[in-house]
Amino acid sequence: MTTSNHQFQLAKRPVGAIARGDFNYVEESLAAPADGQVQVKILYVSLDPAMRGWMNESKESYMPPVAIGAVMRAIAVGRVTASKNPAFAVGEHVSGLLGVQEYALSDGKGLNKVDAALAPLPLYLGALGMPGLTAYFGLLDVGQPTAGETVVVSGAAGAVGTMVGQIAKIKGARVVGIAGGADKCRYLVEELGFDAAIDYKNEDVAAALLRHCPQGVDVYFDNVGGEILDAVLNRLALNARIVICGAISQYNSTEAVKGPSNYLQLLVKRATMKGVMVADYYPRAMEAIVAMGGWIVAGKLKTREDIVDGLESFPETFQRLFSGANNGKLVLRVAAE
């Protein structure tokens, strides 16, 4: 019988790229659930760019930073192994902010049941989880593309970007993805059906946007910020909509976040720029899950999970998000199902 729990605790605020020394990998006694609690054996941990921001001491974030000495915050999916909460039974699968560890205790708040018989568990951390909901509502509610419009998405080969591009195609838009490397760009066009892809590592992004978006960009879904955001702002069509989802190019910077230098293009093109926060849409989550699940079953929406084994590899595996080494939704497998 298991009596211990391994976990990563935040040891200090990272400066620049994270390192193993920013965490303590500890072993603690496994606590039994108290009244109202459930014990969850974690099977998969979602690795998301937002986690880097959660490590910073900032008063301007949408949620408080992870405290020094606390378990590193992360969305995970697992199986209930003990329960003193009548809403959850032993053997059920659940997802929520369970942290980077082998076992978690939860009071049930924010814990959602998932059905392993309907979809593989990693899908609930990707297309049927936070990245999928972000893509669905960010694109359709904020970007509002119409058939024939040109949609550009950066970070296009990532968990959110791949969903955004495919949903835009389903809605009849032209889609141009921006990604790093020839293999990722080839994947976007040949397997996911994007109309074009721009390799920001080996191409002049501004010149490529001019070539692929001759009538301008109607909707830009931004996952990276920085220089690529500036380049797209210079190619906006009249009444364009920019969806701000993330700024992964800035997360490891040791300097202040760089905003767009040519924001006046928003005025010239009568464009709008709006942020999307997935938590705002949780009451409508089933709307997206039903739609996305239907598209997956119909073969209209493809998913790709990049699954890495071993909880102990967390710091190095997480850094793959920022080096571009991941292919699709990055997931850490903690234990066998």
GROMACS .gro file of C-alpha atoms in nm:
model
  337
    1MET     CA    1   0.000   0.000   0.000
    2THR     CA    2   0.136   0.342  -0.097
    3THR     CA    3   0.216   0.561   0.204
    4SER     CA    4   0.421   0.841   0.048
    5ASN     CA    5   0.367   1.118  -0.204
    6HIS     CA    6   0.634   1.279  -0.424
    7GLN     CA    7   0.580   1.640  -0.530
    8PHE     CA    8   0.752   1.945  -0.674
    9GLN     CA    9   0.741   2.248  -0.448
   10LEU     CA   10   0.840   2.596  -0.565
   11ALA     CA   11   1.171   2.678  -0.392
   12LYS     CA   12   1.229   3.029  -0.530
   13ARG     CA   13   1.107   3.272  -0.793
   14PRO     CA   14   1.272   3.183  -1.125
   15VAL     CA   15   1.474   3.446  -1.306
   16GLY     CA   16   1.450   3.391  -1.680
   17ALA     CA   17   1.416   3.029  -1.786
   18ILE     CA   18   1.326   2.788  -1.508
   19ALA     CA   19   1.583   2.543  -1.372
   20ARG     CA   20   1.560   2.235  -1.152
   21GLY     CA   21   1.702   2.442  -0.867
   22ASP     CA   22   1.386   2.655  -0.865
   23PHE     CA   23   1.202   2.357  -0.717
   24ASN     CA   24   1.235   2.112  -0.433
   25TYR     CA   25   1.146   1.753  -0.522
   26VAL     CA   26   1.024   1.612  -0.192
   27GLU     CA   27   0.869   1.300  -0.045
   28GLU     CA   28   0.593   1.342   0.211
   29SER     CA   29   0.362   1.107   0.395
   30LEU     CA   30   0.040   1.038   0.209
   31ALA     CA   31  -0.249   1.191   0.402
   32ALA     CA   32  -0.591   1.030   0.419
   33PRO     CA   33  -0.889   1.246   0.323
   34ALA     CA   34  -1.076   1.430   0.596
   35ASP     CA   35  -1.453   1.472   0.592
   36GLY     CA   36  -1.556   1.637   0.263
   37GLN     CA   37  -1.226   1.557   0.092
   38VAL     CA   38  -1.119   1.319  -0.183
   39GLN     CA   39  -0.779   1.167  -0.248
   40VAL     CA   40  -0.676   1.158  -0.613
   41LYS     CA   41  -0.397   0.951  -0.767
   42ILE     CA   42  -0.263   1.173  -1.044
   43LEU     CA   43  -0.214   1.005  -1.379
   44TYR     CA   44  -0.134   1.295  -1.613
   45VAL     CA   45  -0.021   1.654  -1.551
   46SER     CA   46  -0.087   1.927  -1.806
   47LEU     CA   47   0.213   2.149  -1.884
   48ASP     CA   48   0.098   2.494  -1.997
   49PRO     CA   49   0.280   2.825  -2.061
   50ALA     CA   50   0.059   3.000  -1.803
   51MET     CA   51   0.237   2.803  -1.530
   52ARG     CA   52   0.549   3.017  -1.585
   53GLY     CA   53   0.353   3.329  -1.494
   54TRP     CA   54   0.214   3.163  -1.183
   55MET     CA   55   0.570   3.135  -1.050
   56ASN     CA   56   0.627   3.512  -1.054
   57GLU     CA   57   0.555   3.749  -0.767
   58SER     CA   58   0.304   3.974  -0.940
   59LYS     CA   59  -0.002   4.172  -0.833
   60GLU     CA   60  -0.117   4.207  -1.193
   61SER     CA   61  -0.201   3.841  -1.258
   62TYR     CA   62  -0.548   3.689  -1.282
   63MET     CA   63  -0.466   3.455  -0.994
   64PRO     CA   64  -0.225   3.469  -0.699
   65PRO     CA   65   0.129   3.340  -0.748
   66VAL     CA   66   0.231   2.998  -0.626
   67ALA     CA   67   0.365   3.047  -0.274
   68ILE     CA   68   0.725   2.958  -0.198
   69GLY     CA   69   0.720   2.608  -0.047
   70ALA     CA   70   0.382   2.522  -0.202
   71VAL     CA   71   0.318   2.243  -0.451
   72MET     CA   72   0.362   2.372  -0.804
   73ARG     CA   73   0.018   2.455  -0.943
   74ALA     CA   74  -0.093   2.258  -1.250
   75ILE     CA   75  -0.404   2.110  -1.403
   76ALA     CA   76  -0.404   1.733  -1.384
   77VAL     CA   77  -0.631   1.435  -1.435
   78GLY     CA   78  -0.641   1.135  -1.207
   79ARG     CA   79  -0.844   0.865  -1.034
   80VAL     CA   80  -1.018   0.892  -0.698
   81THR     CA   81  -0.853   0.646  -0.459
   82ALA     CA   82  -1.028   0.744  -0.134
   83SER     CA   83  -1.329   0.963  -0.070
   84LYS     CA   84  -1.515   1.123   0.217
   85ASN     CA   85  -1.709   1.345  -0.020
   86PRO     CA   86  -2.044   1.203  -0.136
   87ALA     CA   87  -2.011   1.375  -0.474
   88PHE     CA   88  -1.711   1.160  -0.572
   89ALA     CA   89  -1.676   0.783  -0.565
   90VAL     CA   90  -1.362   0.574  -0.555
   91GLY     CA   91  -1.260   0.477  -0.909
   92GLU     CA   92  -1.402   0.787  -1.080
   93HIS     CA   93  -1.172   0.999  -1.295
   94VAL     CA   94  -1.148   1.372  -1.226
   95SER     CA   95  -0.959   1.678  -1.345
   96GLY     CA   96  -0.869   2.004  -1.174
   97LEU     CA   97  -0.585   2.210  -1.026
   98LEU     CA   98  -0.425   1.912  -0.853
   99GLY     CA   99  -0.060   2.014  -0.881
  100VAL     CA  100   0.268   1.855  -0.987
  101GLN     CA  101   0.264   1.553  -0.756
  102GLU     CA  102   0.165   1.188  -0.733
  103TYR     CA  103  -0.140   1.232  -0.510
  104ALA     CA  104  -0.363   1.526  -0.423
  105LEU     CA  105  -0.627   1.601  -0.164
  106SER     CA  106  -0.925   1.809  -0.277
  107ASP     CA  107  -1.239   1.943  -0.115
  108GLY     CA  108  -1.413   1.887  -0.446
  109LYS     CA  109  -1.432   2.253  -0.547
  110GLY     CA  110  -1.313   2.298  -0.903
  111LEU     CA  111  -1.293   1.922  -0.948
  112ASN     CA  112  -1.466   1.790  -1.259
  113LYS     CA  113  -1.556   1.431  -1.343
  114VAL     CA  114  -1.429   1.300  -1.677
  115ASP     CA  115  -1.519   0.981  -1.859
  116ALA     CA  116  -1.224   0.767  -1.967
  117ALA     CA  117  -1.462   0.553  -2.173
  118LEU     CA  118  -1.556   0.847  -2.398
  119ALA     CA  119  -1.207   0.984  -2.465
  120PRO     CA  120  -0.845   0.913  -2.365
  121LEU     CA  121  -0.761   1.093  -2.041
  122PRO     CA  122  -0.491   1.322  -2.193
  123LEU     CA  123  -0.759   1.469  -2.420
  124TYR     CA  124  -0.923   1.619  -2.111
  125LEU     CA  125  -0.605   1.822  -2.064
  126GLY     CA  126  -0.598   1.932  -2.427
  127ALA     CA  127  -0.878   1.954  -2.682
  128LEU     CA  128  -1.147   1.875  -2.422
  129GLY     CA  129  -0.978   2.076  -2.148
  130MET     CA  130  -0.842   2.424  -2.087
  131PRO     CA  131  -0.657   2.463  -2.421
  132GLY     CA  132  -0.960   2.352  -2.622
  133LEU     CA  133  -1.197   2.579  -2.430
  134THR     CA  134  -0.955   2.870  -2.474
  135ALA     CA  135  -0.937   2.814  -2.848
  136TYR     CA  136  -1.311   2.766  -2.891
  137PHE     CA  137  -1.433   3.066  -2.696
  138GLY     CA  138  -1.138   3.291  -2.776
  139LEU     CA  139  -1.180   3.245  -3.147
  140LEU     CA  140  -1.559   3.226  -3.175
  141ASP     CA  141  -1.668   3.469  -2.903
  142VAL     CA  142  -1.386   3.723  -2.925
  143GLY     CA  143  -1.242   3.680  -3.276
  144GLN     CA  144  -1.577   3.609  -3.440
  145PRO     CA  145  -1.442   3.496  -3.781
  146THR     CA  146  -1.679   3.469  -4.075
  147ALA     CA  147  -1.651   3.252  -4.384
  148GLY     CA  148  -1.389   3.382  -4.625
  149GLU     CA  149  -1.202   3.594  -4.371
  150THR     CA  150  -0.831   3.546  -4.306
  151VAL     CA  151  -0.736   3.417  -3.960
  152VAL     CA  152  -0.373   3.418  -3.845
  153VAL     CA  153  -0.265   3.231  -3.533
  154SER     CA  154   0.078   3.235  -3.369
  155GLY     CA  155   0.208   2.945  -3.165
  156ALA     CA  156   0.007   2.756  -3.423
  157ALA     CA  157   0.157   2.413  -3.356
  158GLY     CA  158   0.084   2.429  -2.984
  159ALA     CA  159  -0.212   2.298  -2.787
  160VAL     CA  160  -0.424   2.611  -2.834
  161GLY     CA  161  -0.297   2.712  -3.177
  162THR     CA  162  -0.375   2.382  -3.347
  163MET     CA  163  -0.733   2.399  -3.218
  164VAL     CA  164  -0.777   2.764  -3.322
  165GLY     CA  165  -0.667   2.698  -3.679
  166GLN     CA  166  -0.885   2.392  -3.724
  167ILE     CA  167  -1.194   2.558  -3.574
  168ALA     CA  168  -1.140   2.855  -3.804
  169LYS     CA  169  -1.128   2.617  -4.103
  170ILE     CA  170  -1.447   2.448  -3.985
  171LYS     CA  171  -1.610   2.792  -3.986
  172GLY     CA  172  -1.497   2.856  -4.345
  173ALA     CA  173  -1.206   3.095  -4.287
  174ARG     CA  174  -0.865   3.104  -4.454
  175VAL     CA  175  -0.603   3.012  -4.195
  176VAL     CA  176  -0.237   3.105  -4.176
  177GLY     CA  177  -0.033   2.959  -3.890
  178ILE     CA  178   0.295   3.092  -3.751
  179ALA     CA  179   0.520   2.824  -3.598
  180GLY     CA  180   0.885   2.743  -3.548
  181GLY     CA  181   1.050   2.494  -3.783
  182ALA     CA  182   0.978   2.330  -4.115
  183ASP     CA  183   0.834   2.013  -3.961
  184LYS     CA  184   0.576   2.202  -3.757
  185CYS     CA  185   0.477   2.413  -4.056
  186ARG     CA  186   0.444   2.106  -4.273
  187TYR     CA  187   0.223   1.944  -4.007
  188LEU     CA  188  -0.008   2.246  -4.000
  189VAL     CA  189  -0.063   2.248  -4.374
  190GLU     CA  190  -0.046   1.880  -4.470
  191GLU     CA  191  -0.219   1.723  -4.169
  192LEU     CA  192  -0.435   1.993  -4.013
  193GLY     CA  193  -0.546   2.166  -4.333
  194PHE     CA  194  -0.410   2.516  -4.273
  195ASP     CA  195  -0.395   2.720  -4.594
  196ALA     CA  196  -0.040   2.834  -4.525
  197ALA     CA  197   0.224   2.831  -4.252
  198ILE     CA  198   0.504   3.074  -4.172
  199ASP     CA  199   0.827   2.947  -4.016
  200TYR     CA  200   0.929   3.236  -3.793
  201LYS     CA  201   1.267   3.075  -3.725
  202ASN     CA  202   1.368   3.071  -4.092
  203GLU     CA  203   1.147   3.330  -4.266
  204ASP     CA  204   1.091   3.703  -4.263
  205VAL     CA  205   0.752   3.706  -4.089
  206ALA     CA  206   0.650   4.047  -4.225
  207ALA     CA  207   0.729   3.947  -4.583
  208ALA     CA  208   0.551   3.614  -4.542
  209LEU     CA  209   0.240   3.785  -4.404
  210LEU     CA  210   0.232   4.015  -4.704
  211ARG     CA  211   0.254   3.712  -4.932
  212HIS     CA  212  -0.005   3.495  -4.756
  213CYS     CA  213  -0.244   3.770  -4.645
  214PRO     CA  214  -0.263   4.008  -4.945
  215GLN     CA  215  -0.599   4.146  -4.828
  216GLY     CA  216  -0.484   4.181  -4.469
  217VAL     CA  217  -0.554   3.991  -4.148
  218ASP     CA  218  -0.915   3.989  -4.027
  219VAL     CA  219  -0.859   3.791  -3.706
  220TYR     CA  220  -0.529   3.744  -3.524
  221PHE     CA  221  -0.513   3.495  -3.237
  222ASP     CA  222  -0.197   3.584  -3.047
  223ASN     CA  223  -0.016   3.330  -2.830
  224VAL     CA  224   0.333   3.479  -2.843
  225GLY     CA  225   0.337   3.860  -2.830
  226GLY     CA  226   0.662   4.046  -2.902
  227GLU     CA  227   0.792   4.100  -3.253
  228ILE     CA  228   0.539   3.870  -3.417
  229LEU     CA  229   0.250   4.070  -3.272
  230ASP     CA  230   0.409   4.386  -3.415
  231ALA     CA  231   0.445   4.223  -3.756
  232VAL     CA  232   0.079   4.118  -3.767
  233LEU     CA  233  -0.043   4.461  -3.654
  234ASN     CA  234   0.116   4.601  -3.969
  235ARG     CA  235  -0.099   4.370  -4.184
  236LEU     CA  236  -0.441   4.427  -4.026
  237ALA     CA  237  -0.749   4.451  -4.242
  238LEU     CA  238  -1.018   4.711  -4.172
  239ASN     CA  239  -1.218   4.623  -3.858
  240ALA     CA  240  -0.977   4.345  -3.761
  241ARG     CA  241  -1.007   4.164  -3.429
  242ILE     CA  242  -0.702   4.066  -3.224
  243VAL     CA  243  -0.743   3.800  -2.955
  244ILE     CA  244  -0.477   3.818  -2.684
  245CYS     CA  245  -0.437   3.471  -2.537
  246GLY     CA  246  -0.073   3.467  -2.428
  247ALA     CA  247   0.275   3.604  -2.481
  248ILE     CA  248   0.506   3.307  -2.454
  249SER     CA  249   0.795   3.502  -2.609
  250GLN     CA  250   0.794   3.725  -2.300
  251TYR     CA  251   0.746   3.481  -2.013
  252ASN     CA  252   1.114   3.406  -1.952
  253SER     CA  253   1.231   3.763  -2.012
  254THR     CA  254   1.429   3.926  -1.732
  255GLU     CA  255   1.314   4.268  -1.853
  256ALA     CA  256   0.973   4.435  -1.854
  257VAL     CA  257   0.717   4.290  -2.095
  258LYS     CA  258   0.739   4.465  -2.432
  259GLY     CA  259   0.408   4.587  -2.565
  260PRO     CA  260   0.332   4.653  -2.933
  261SER     CA  261   0.533   4.945  -3.071
  262ASN     CA  262   0.284   5.017  -3.349
  263TYR     CA  263  -0.044   5.000  -3.159
  264LEU     CA  264  -0.176   5.297  -3.357
  265GLN     CA  265  -0.257   5.047  -3.631
  266LEU     CA  266  -0.558   4.964  -3.412
  267LEU     CA  267  -0.677   5.319  -3.469
  268VAL     CA  268  -0.596   5.333  -3.839
  269LYS     CA  269  -0.771   5.001  -3.908
  270ARG     CA  270  -1.053   5.058  -3.655
  271ALA     CA  271  -0.945   4.729  -3.502
  272THR     CA  272  -1.010   4.584  -3.158
  273MET     CA  273  -0.773   4.398  -2.925
  274LYS     CA  274  -0.923   4.195  -2.642
  275GLY     CA  275  -0.789   3.942  -2.396
  276VAL     CA  276  -0.949   3.602  -2.340
  277MET     CA  277  -0.949   3.429  -2.001
  278VAL     CA  278  -1.083   3.077  -2.013
  279ALA     CA  279  -1.215   3.087  -1.656
  280ASP     CA  280  -1.477   3.339  -1.771
  281TYR     CA  281  -1.629   3.067  -1.989
  282TYR     CA  282  -1.636   2.774  -1.747
  283PRO     CA  283  -2.017   2.804  -1.703
  284ARG     CA  284  -2.042   2.735  -2.079
  285ALA     CA  285  -1.779   2.460  -2.085
  286MET     CA  286  -2.014   2.185  -2.201
  287GLU     CA  287  -2.102   2.389  -2.510
  288ALA     CA  288  -1.740   2.372  -2.623
  289ILE     CA  289  -1.682   2.012  -2.511
  290VAL     CA  290  -1.987   1.886  -2.702
  291ALA     CA  291  -1.890   2.078  -3.016
  292MET     CA  292  -1.523   1.980  -3.003
  293GLY     CA  293  -1.605   1.618  -2.923
  294GLY     CA  294  -1.841   1.604  -3.218
  295TRP     CA  295  -1.579   1.744  -3.452
  296ILE     CA  296  -1.322   1.494  -3.326
  297VAL     CA  297  -1.560   1.200  -3.383
  298ALA     CA  298  -1.644   1.334  -3.731
  299GLY     CA  299  -1.276   1.360  -3.822
  300LYS     CA  300  -1.290   1.738  -3.861
  301LEU     CA  301  -1.065   1.810  -3.563
  302LYS     CA  302  -0.734   1.633  -3.508
  303THR     CA  303  -0.541   1.626  -3.184
  304ARG     CA  304  -0.181   1.546  -3.102
  305GLU     CA  305  -0.051   1.487  -2.751
  306ASP     CA  306   0.319   1.500  -2.665
  307ILE     CA  307   0.335   1.269  -2.364
  308VAL     CA  308   0.653   1.248  -2.156
  309ASP     CA  309   0.695   0.985  -1.883
  310GLY     CA  310   0.808   1.050  -1.528
  311LEU     CA  311   0.708   1.306  -1.263
  312GLU     CA  312   1.073   1.359  -1.177
  313SER     CA  313   1.141   1.504  -1.525
  314PHE     CA  314   0.902   1.796  -1.470
  315PRO     CA  315   1.148   2.093  -1.478
  316GLU     CA  316   1.322   1.983  -1.796
  317THR     CA  317   1.001   1.871  -1.967
  318PHE     CA  318   0.824   2.198  -1.884
  319GLN     CA  319   1.106   2.397  -2.044
  320ARG     CA  320   1.030   2.228  -2.378
  321LEU     CA  321   0.735   2.466  -2.412
  322PHE     CA  322   0.974   2.760  -2.439
  323SER     CA  323   1.238   2.599  -2.659
  324GLY     CA  324   0.974   2.481  -2.906
  325ALA     CA  325   1.072   2.118  -2.860
  326ASN     CA  326   0.718   1.999  -2.791
  327ASN     CA  327   0.486   1.871  -3.063
  328GLY     CA  328   0.124   1.934  -2.974
  329LYS     CA  329  -0.022   1.932  -2.624
  330LEU     CA  330   0.257   1.868  -2.371
  331VAL     CA  331   0.155   1.622  -2.098
  332LEU     CA  332   0.353   1.460  -1.819
  333ARG     CA  333   0.254   1.099  -1.748
  334VAL     CA  334   0.286   1.038  -1.374
  335ALA     CA  335   0.140   0.687  -1.345
  336ALA     CA  336  -0.017   0.416  -1.557
  337GLU     CA  337  -0.393   0.422  -1.591
   0.00000   0.00000   0.00000
